[in-house]
Amino acid sequence: VDEPTWERMWRHVGRIHPEGDRVAQRIRGAADLPKIPIPSVPVFQPSTPIPERLEAVQRYIRELQYNHTGTQFFEIKKSRPLTGLMDLAKEMTKEALPIKCLEAVILGIYLTNNMTTLDRFPISFKTHFSGNYFRHIVLGVNFGGRYGALGISRREELMYKAPVFRTLSELIFDFEEAYRRCWHTLKKVKLGHCVSHDPHSVEQIEWKHSILDLDKLTREDFRKELERHARDMRLKIGKGTGPPSPTKDRKKDVSSPQRGQASPHRRNSRGDRRPSGEKKPADSKAMPDLNGYQIRV
């Protein structure tokens, strides 16, 4: 682990522990501490089926373990280009520190970049429980027309989903049921577009192409909007190998004809990140909330 990362950890220990500095020095100077096993990055043969590769990637993410420390070891800026996020994912594999759900999504993209027949897209959830709102994110995947997900969570049922769901709505409804078993009520689902397989791409990940507010949608409308998003992704994939540039996106991504007023907001450009009916923040250049994605279930 590089020195800056360890220094962040020691400073955190010094703040929260009454004898933090002495504890840190005692640990640093100990020569008889057991060696912590470092998970090995999965390596695949060309003949390894994609479902088996996804299971191996999920096992690796799980072996890194969920970060319960209260300190975020890796700073994830959603506005960074894909190439920068992939460099950060490579650092994660070297340091092998515990991660949270957003780091798991970036790592999942990095570890599946060579699976060119696999489509990857972010799925964000906002839920309500006991008077509080919680956020979580996973990496949606589509292989051979079947949907699944990669990720990490405190709850087993809120991370990995094998690619066995026939439609995107079936996958999202499965997550909704998992939340229900945790006594959480699903409030919003945010869906991004497919992420490029080019690790050197300077494109930004499109995190919020569709924002679906369940309080404003009937069950059938919710299902229809999920399937509409799935069609949008298939159309974009059919037009090219990766997400189009921002300029092309503004030209091609037009609103569907005869859309009802109750339809959820759909992004037409990268600068537009707000759902319909909500006021746009005064400072559009403000950095995203890096802690907003954490979930407490």
Short mmCIF file of C-alpha atoms in Angstrom, two decimals:
data_model
loop_
_atom_site.label_atom_id
_atom_site.label_comp_id
_atom_site.label_asym_id
_atom_site.label_seq_id
_atom_site.Cartn_x
_atom_site.Cartn_y
_atom_site.Cartn_z
CA VAL A 1 0.00 0.00 0.00
CA ASP A 2 1.41 3.39 -0.93
CA GLU A 3 2.35 5.84 1.81
CA PRO A 4 -0.42 8.43 1.22
CA THR A 5 -3.15 5.82 1.70
CA TRP A 6 -1.63 4.52 4.94
CA GLU A 7 -1.14 8.08 6.18
CA ARG A 8 -4.86 8.74 5.70
CA MET A 9 -5.63 5.65 7.77
CA TRP A 10 -3.29 6.63 10.61
CA ARG A 11 -4.68 10.17 10.76
CA HIS A 12 -8.17 8.72 11.05
CA VAL A 13 -7.06 6.44 13.93
CA GLY A 14 -5.49 9.44 15.66
CA ARG A 15 -8.76 11.38 15.48
CA ILE A 16 -11.15 8.72 16.75
CA HIS A 17 -9.02 6.85 19.30
CA PRO A 18 -7.98 8.50 22.61
CA GLU A 19 -4.46 7.09 22.17
CA GLY A 20 -4.57 7.04 18.42
CA ASP A 21 -1.00 8.14 17.71
CA ARG A 22 0.50 5.59 20.09
CA VAL A 23 -1.75 2.84 18.73
CA ALA A 24 -0.67 3.66 15.17
CA GLN A 25 3.02 3.63 16.09
CA ARG A 26 2.67 0.35 18.00
CA ILE A 27 1.04 -1.32 15.01
CA ARG A 28 3.61 0.10 12.61
CA GLY A 29 6.49 -1.17 14.72
CA ALA A 30 5.10 -4.66 15.32
CA ALA A 31 7.16 -7.39 13.66
CA ASP A 32 5.01 -10.39 14.58
CA LEU A 33 1.69 -9.40 12.99
CA PRO A 34 0.13 -12.13 10.83
CA LYS A 35 0.19 -11.54 7.09
CA ILE A 36 -3.19 -10.64 5.69
CA PRO A 37 -3.97 -12.63 2.54
CA ILE A 38 -4.34 -10.45 -0.55
CA PRO A 39 -7.02 -11.57 -3.02
CA SER A 40 -5.74 -12.46 -6.47
CA VAL A 41 -7.18 -10.61 -9.46
CA PRO A 42 -9.07 -13.18 -11.55
CA VAL A 43 -7.41 -14.30 -14.79
CA PHE A 44 -9.47 -16.06 -17.45
CA GLN A 45 -8.83 -18.41 -20.33
CA PRO A 46 -10.37 -17.33 -23.66
CA SER A 47 -12.72 -20.31 -23.45
CA THR A 48 -14.09 -19.40 -19.99
CA PRO A 49 -17.84 -18.63 -20.32
CA ILE A 50 -18.97 -15.13 -19.40
CA PRO A 51 -21.23 -16.28 -16.51
CA GLU A 52 -18.28 -18.06 -14.90
CA ARG A 53 -16.14 -14.95 -15.34
CA LEU A 54 -18.79 -12.81 -13.65
CA GLU A 55 -18.91 -15.21 -10.70
CA ALA A 56 -15.12 -14.98 -10.37
CA VAL A 57 -15.21 -11.17 -10.53
CA GLN A 58 -17.89 -11.10 -7.83
CA ARG A 59 -15.88 -13.48 -5.64
CA TYR A 60 -12.89 -11.15 -5.93
CA ILE A 61 -15.00 -8.11 -4.99
CA ARG A 62 -16.44 -10.02 -2.05
CA GLU A 63 -12.96 -11.11 -0.87
CA LEU A 64 -11.90 -7.47 -0.62
CA GLN A 65 -14.70 -7.17 1.99
CA TYR A 66 -17.07 -4.33 2.76
CA ASN A 67 -15.50 -1.23 4.29
CA HIS A 68 -17.01 -0.81 7.77
CA THR A 69 -14.27 1.52 9.06
CA GLY A 70 -16.03 4.83 8.42
CA THR A 71 -13.08 6.00 6.31
CA GLN A 72 -13.31 5.98 2.51
CA PHE A 73 -9.95 4.77 1.21
CA PHE A 74 -10.53 5.73 -2.45
CA GLU A 75 -11.92 9.06 -3.62
CA ILE A 76 -14.42 8.44 -6.42
CA LYS A 77 -15.35 11.46 -8.51
CA LYS A 78 -18.16 10.52 -10.87
CA SER A 79 -17.26 13.38 -13.20
CA ARG A 80 -13.81 11.93 -13.96
CA PRO A 81 -13.29 10.43 -17.44
CA LEU A 82 -13.37 6.67 -17.71
CA THR A 83 -9.59 6.40 -18.15
CA GLY A 84 -9.01 8.11 -14.79
CA LEU A 85 -11.48 5.83 -13.02
CA MET A 86 -9.78 2.79 -14.52
CA ASP A 87 -6.43 3.98 -13.17
CA LEU A 88 -8.07 4.23 -9.75
CA ALA A 89 -9.49 0.70 -10.12
CA LYS A 90 -6.00 -0.59 -10.88
CA GLU A 91 -4.82 1.06 -7.66
CA MET A 92 -7.61 -0.73 -5.79
CA THR A 93 -6.35 -4.11 -6.99
CA LYS A 94 -2.83 -3.26 -5.80
CA GLU A 95 -3.83 -2.04 -2.35
CA ALA A 96 -6.59 -4.65 -1.79
CA LEU A 97 -8.33 -2.53 0.87
CA PRO A 98 -12.01 -2.91 1.85
CA ILE A 99 -14.41 -1.07 -0.46
CA LYS A 100 -17.95 0.26 -0.60
CA CYS A 101 -20.58 0.00 -3.29
CA LEU A 102 -19.39 2.82 -5.59
CA GLU A 103 -15.82 1.51 -5.54
CA ALA A 104 -17.20 -1.96 -6.36
CA VAL A 105 -18.94 -0.56 -9.46
CA ILE A 106 -15.72 1.04 -10.73
CA LEU A 107 -13.82 -2.16 -9.98
CA GLY A 108 -16.48 -4.23 -11.74
CA ILE A 109 -16.12 -2.11 -14.87
CA TYR A 110 -12.34 -2.48 -14.77
CA LEU A 111 -12.44 -6.27 -14.35
CA THR A 112 -14.98 -6.79 -17.16
CA ASN A 113 -13.46 -4.46 -19.78
CA ASN A 114 -12.17 -7.42 -21.80
CA MET A 115 -15.63 -9.03 -21.90
CA THR A 116 -16.71 -7.17 -25.02
CA THR A 117 -19.95 -9.13 -25.41
CA LEU A 118 -21.06 -7.97 -21.95
CA ASP A 119 -22.97 -4.70 -21.56
CA ARG A 120 -22.40 -2.80 -18.30
CA PHE A 121 -24.46 0.08 -16.90
CA PRO A 122 -24.88 1.68 -13.42
CA ILE A 123 -28.06 1.19 -11.39
CA SER A 124 -28.65 3.46 -8.38
CA PHE A 125 -31.29 2.99 -5.69
CA LYS A 126 -32.81 5.41 -3.20
CA THR A 127 -34.78 3.84 -0.36
CA HIS A 128 -36.60 4.94 2.79
CA PHE A 129 -36.45 3.30 6.19
CA SER A 130 -37.33 4.53 9.67
CA GLY A 131 -37.52 8.18 8.65
CA ASN A 132 -34.20 8.18 6.75
CA TYR A 133 -33.17 7.86 3.11
CA PHE A 134 -30.41 5.52 1.95
CA ARG A 135 -28.55 5.14 -1.34
CA HIS A 136 -26.89 2.19 -3.00
CA ILE A 137 -25.40 1.44 -6.42
CA VAL A 138 -24.57 -1.71 -8.39
CA LEU A 139 -23.23 -2.45 -11.86
CA GLY A 140 -25.96 -3.84 -14.08
CA VAL A 141 -24.85 -6.35 -16.71
CA ASN A 142 -26.50 -7.81 -19.79
CA PHE A 143 -25.18 -10.90 -21.52
CA GLY A 144 -27.04 -12.72 -24.26
CA GLY A 145 -30.23 -10.83 -23.46
CA ARG A 146 -30.15 -11.80 -19.77
CA TYR A 147 -29.69 -9.24 -17.01
CA GLY A 148 -27.73 -9.44 -13.75
CA ALA A 149 -25.59 -7.27 -11.45
CA LEU A 150 -22.19 -7.00 -9.73
CA GLY A 151 -21.50 -5.12 -6.51
CA ILE A 152 -21.00 -5.15 -2.77
CA SER A 153 -23.29 -4.43 0.16
CA ARG A 154 -23.78 -5.18 3.82
CA ARG A 155 -26.68 -7.36 2.67
CA GLU A 156 -26.05 -10.47 0.58
CA GLU A 157 -29.23 -9.99 -1.46
CA LEU A 158 -28.33 -6.41 -2.50
CA MET A 159 -25.19 -7.12 -4.50
CA TYR A 160 -24.58 -9.98 -6.95
CA LYS A 161 -27.31 -11.15 -9.29
CA ALA A 162 -26.48 -13.87 -11.81
CA PRO A 163 -27.38 -12.94 -15.42
CA VAL A 164 -30.60 -14.97 -15.51
CA PHE A 165 -33.30 -12.27 -15.62
CA ARG A 166 -35.10 -12.08 -18.94
CA THR A 167 -35.83 -8.35 -18.72
CA LEU A 168 -34.42 -5.31 -16.96
CA SER A 169 -37.69 -4.90 -15.06
CA GLU A 170 -37.39 -8.43 -13.64
CA LEU A 171 -33.94 -7.56 -12.31
CA ILE A 172 -35.09 -4.29 -10.71
CA PHE A 173 -38.18 -5.93 -9.20
CA ASP A 174 -35.91 -8.57 -7.65
CA PHE A 175 -33.87 -5.80 -5.99
CA GLU A 176 -37.10 -4.15 -4.86
CA GLU A 177 -38.23 -7.38 -3.20
CA ALA A 178 -34.82 -7.74 -1.53
CA TYR A 179 -35.19 -4.23 -0.13
CA ARG A 180 -38.67 -5.08 1.10
CA ARG A 181 -37.27 -8.01 3.07
CA CYS A 182 -34.89 -5.50 4.70
CA TRP A 183 -37.87 -3.24 5.58
CA HIS A 184 -36.78 -0.62 3.07
CA THR A 185 -39.18 1.06 0.63
CA LEU A 186 -37.77 1.71 -2.84
CA LYS A 187 -38.29 5.36 -3.80
CA LYS A 188 -36.15 6.05 -6.87
CA VAL A 189 -34.16 4.13 -9.45
CA LYS A 190 -31.53 5.85 -11.58
CA LEU A 191 -30.23 4.07 -14.67
CA GLY A 192 -27.15 4.94 -16.68
CA HIS A 193 -26.21 4.01 -20.23
CA CYS A 194 -23.76 1.31 -21.25
CA VAL A 195 -20.13 1.96 -20.33
CA SER A 196 -17.42 1.82 -22.99
CA HIS A 197 -15.04 -1.16 -23.00
CA ASP A 198 -12.15 1.15 -23.93
CA PRO A 199 -10.14 1.70 -20.70
CA HIS A 200 -8.50 4.75 -22.30
CA SER A 201 -11.78 6.48 -23.18
CA VAL A 202 -12.05 10.11 -22.08
CA GLU A 203 -15.85 9.85 -21.95
CA GLN A 204 -17.61 10.27 -18.64
CA ILE A 205 -19.84 7.48 -17.38
CA GLU A 206 -23.48 8.41 -17.88
CA TRP A 207 -24.84 7.70 -14.41
CA LYS A 208 -28.38 9.09 -14.69
CA HIS A 209 -29.91 8.71 -18.12
CA SER A 210 -33.28 7.70 -16.65
CA ILE A 211 -34.56 8.78 -13.23
CA LEU A 212 -37.65 6.84 -12.17
CA ASP A 213 -39.62 8.18 -9.21
CA LEU A 214 -41.82 5.39 -7.89
CA ASP A 215 -44.08 7.84 -6.04
CA LYS A 216 -45.08 9.33 -9.40
CA LEU A 217 -45.43 6.12 -11.41
CA THR A 218 -47.95 3.33 -11.39
CA ARG A 219 -46.55 -0.18 -11.28
CA GLU A 220 -47.21 -0.70 -14.98
CA ASP A 221 -45.68 2.68 -15.91
CA PHE A 222 -42.61 1.80 -13.86
CA ARG A 223 -42.22 -1.46 -15.77
CA LYS A 224 -42.71 0.29 -19.12
CA GLU A 225 -40.08 2.92 -18.34
CA LEU A 226 -37.58 0.23 -17.34
CA GLU A 227 -38.15 -1.57 -20.63
CA ARG A 228 -37.94 1.73 -22.52
CA HIS A 229 -34.51 2.30 -20.99
CA ALA A 230 -33.47 -1.22 -21.99
CA ARG A 231 -34.53 -0.46 -25.58
CA ASP A 232 -32.60 2.81 -25.53
CA MET A 233 -29.45 0.94 -24.52
CA ARG A 234 -29.93 -1.65 -27.28
CA LEU A 235 -30.40 1.11 -29.87
CA LYS A 236 -27.22 2.89 -28.80
CA ILE A 237 -25.26 -0.35 -28.83
CA GLY A 238 -26.56 -1.07 -32.32
CA LYS A 239 -25.30 2.29 -33.57
CA GLY A 240 -21.75 1.88 -32.27
CA THR A 241 -19.35 0.01 -30.03
CA GLY A 242 -19.62 2.42 -27.12
CA PRO A 243 -21.41 5.47 -25.77
CA PRO A 244 -21.47 8.33 -28.31
CA SER A 245 -19.67 11.58 -27.68
CA PRO A 246 -21.55 14.33 -25.81
CA THR A 247 -22.15 16.23 -29.06
CA LYS A 248 -23.62 13.20 -30.83
CA ASP A 249 -25.64 12.35 -27.72
CA ARG A 250 -27.42 15.71 -27.82
CA LYS A 251 -28.30 15.21 -31.49
CA LYS A 252 -29.53 11.63 -31.28
CA ASP A 253 -31.13 11.40 -27.87
CA VAL A 254 -34.50 13.06 -28.49
CA SER A 255 -37.67 12.66 -26.47
CA SER A 256 -40.07 9.90 -27.39
CA PRO A 257 -43.19 11.11 -29.26
CA GLN A 258 -46.49 11.39 -27.41
CA ARG A 259 -44.91 11.00 -23.98
CA GLY A 260 -47.32 11.58 -21.14
CA GLN A 261 -46.71 14.25 -18.53
CA ALA A 262 -46.19 11.58 -15.86
CA SER A 263 -43.20 10.08 -17.68
CA PRO A 264 -39.94 10.37 -15.69
CA HIS A 265 -37.13 12.64 -16.65
CA ARG A 266 -34.66 11.29 -19.21
CA ARG A 267 -31.31 12.98 -19.75
CA ASN A 268 -30.67 14.61 -23.13
CA SER A 269 -27.21 15.89 -22.27
CA ARG A 270 -24.51 15.38 -19.71
CA GLY A 271 -25.16 18.77 -18.17
CA ASP A 272 -28.75 17.92 -17.28
CA ARG A 273 -28.81 15.82 -14.11
CA ARG A 274 -32.11 16.71 -12.46
CA PRO A 275 -35.46 14.86 -12.48
CA SER A 276 -38.58 16.66 -13.67
CA GLY A 277 -40.29 18.75 -11.03
CA GLU A 278 -37.11 19.38 -9.04
CA LYS A 279 -35.28 22.71 -9.03
CA LYS A 280 -31.87 22.80 -10.64
CA PRO A 281 -29.12 23.75 -8.15
CA ALA A 282 -27.76 27.27 -8.52
CA ASP A 283 -24.19 26.07 -9.00
CA SER A 284 -24.18 23.49 -11.78
CA LYS A 285 -20.43 22.93 -11.39
CA ALA A 286 -20.64 21.75 -7.77
CA MET A 287 -18.97 18.45 -7.10
CA PRO A 288 -21.24 15.43 -6.54
CA ASP A 289 -21.82 14.20 -2.99
CA LEU A 290 -19.22 11.46 -2.55
CA ASN A 291 -20.94 10.01 0.52
CA GLY A 292 -24.43 9.89 -0.89
CA TYR A 293 -24.18 6.38 -2.20
CA GLN A 294 -23.67 4.69 1.17
CA ILE A 295 -26.39 2.38 2.44
CA ARG A 296 -27.03 1.44 6.02
CA VAL A 297 -28.76 -1.93 5.66
#
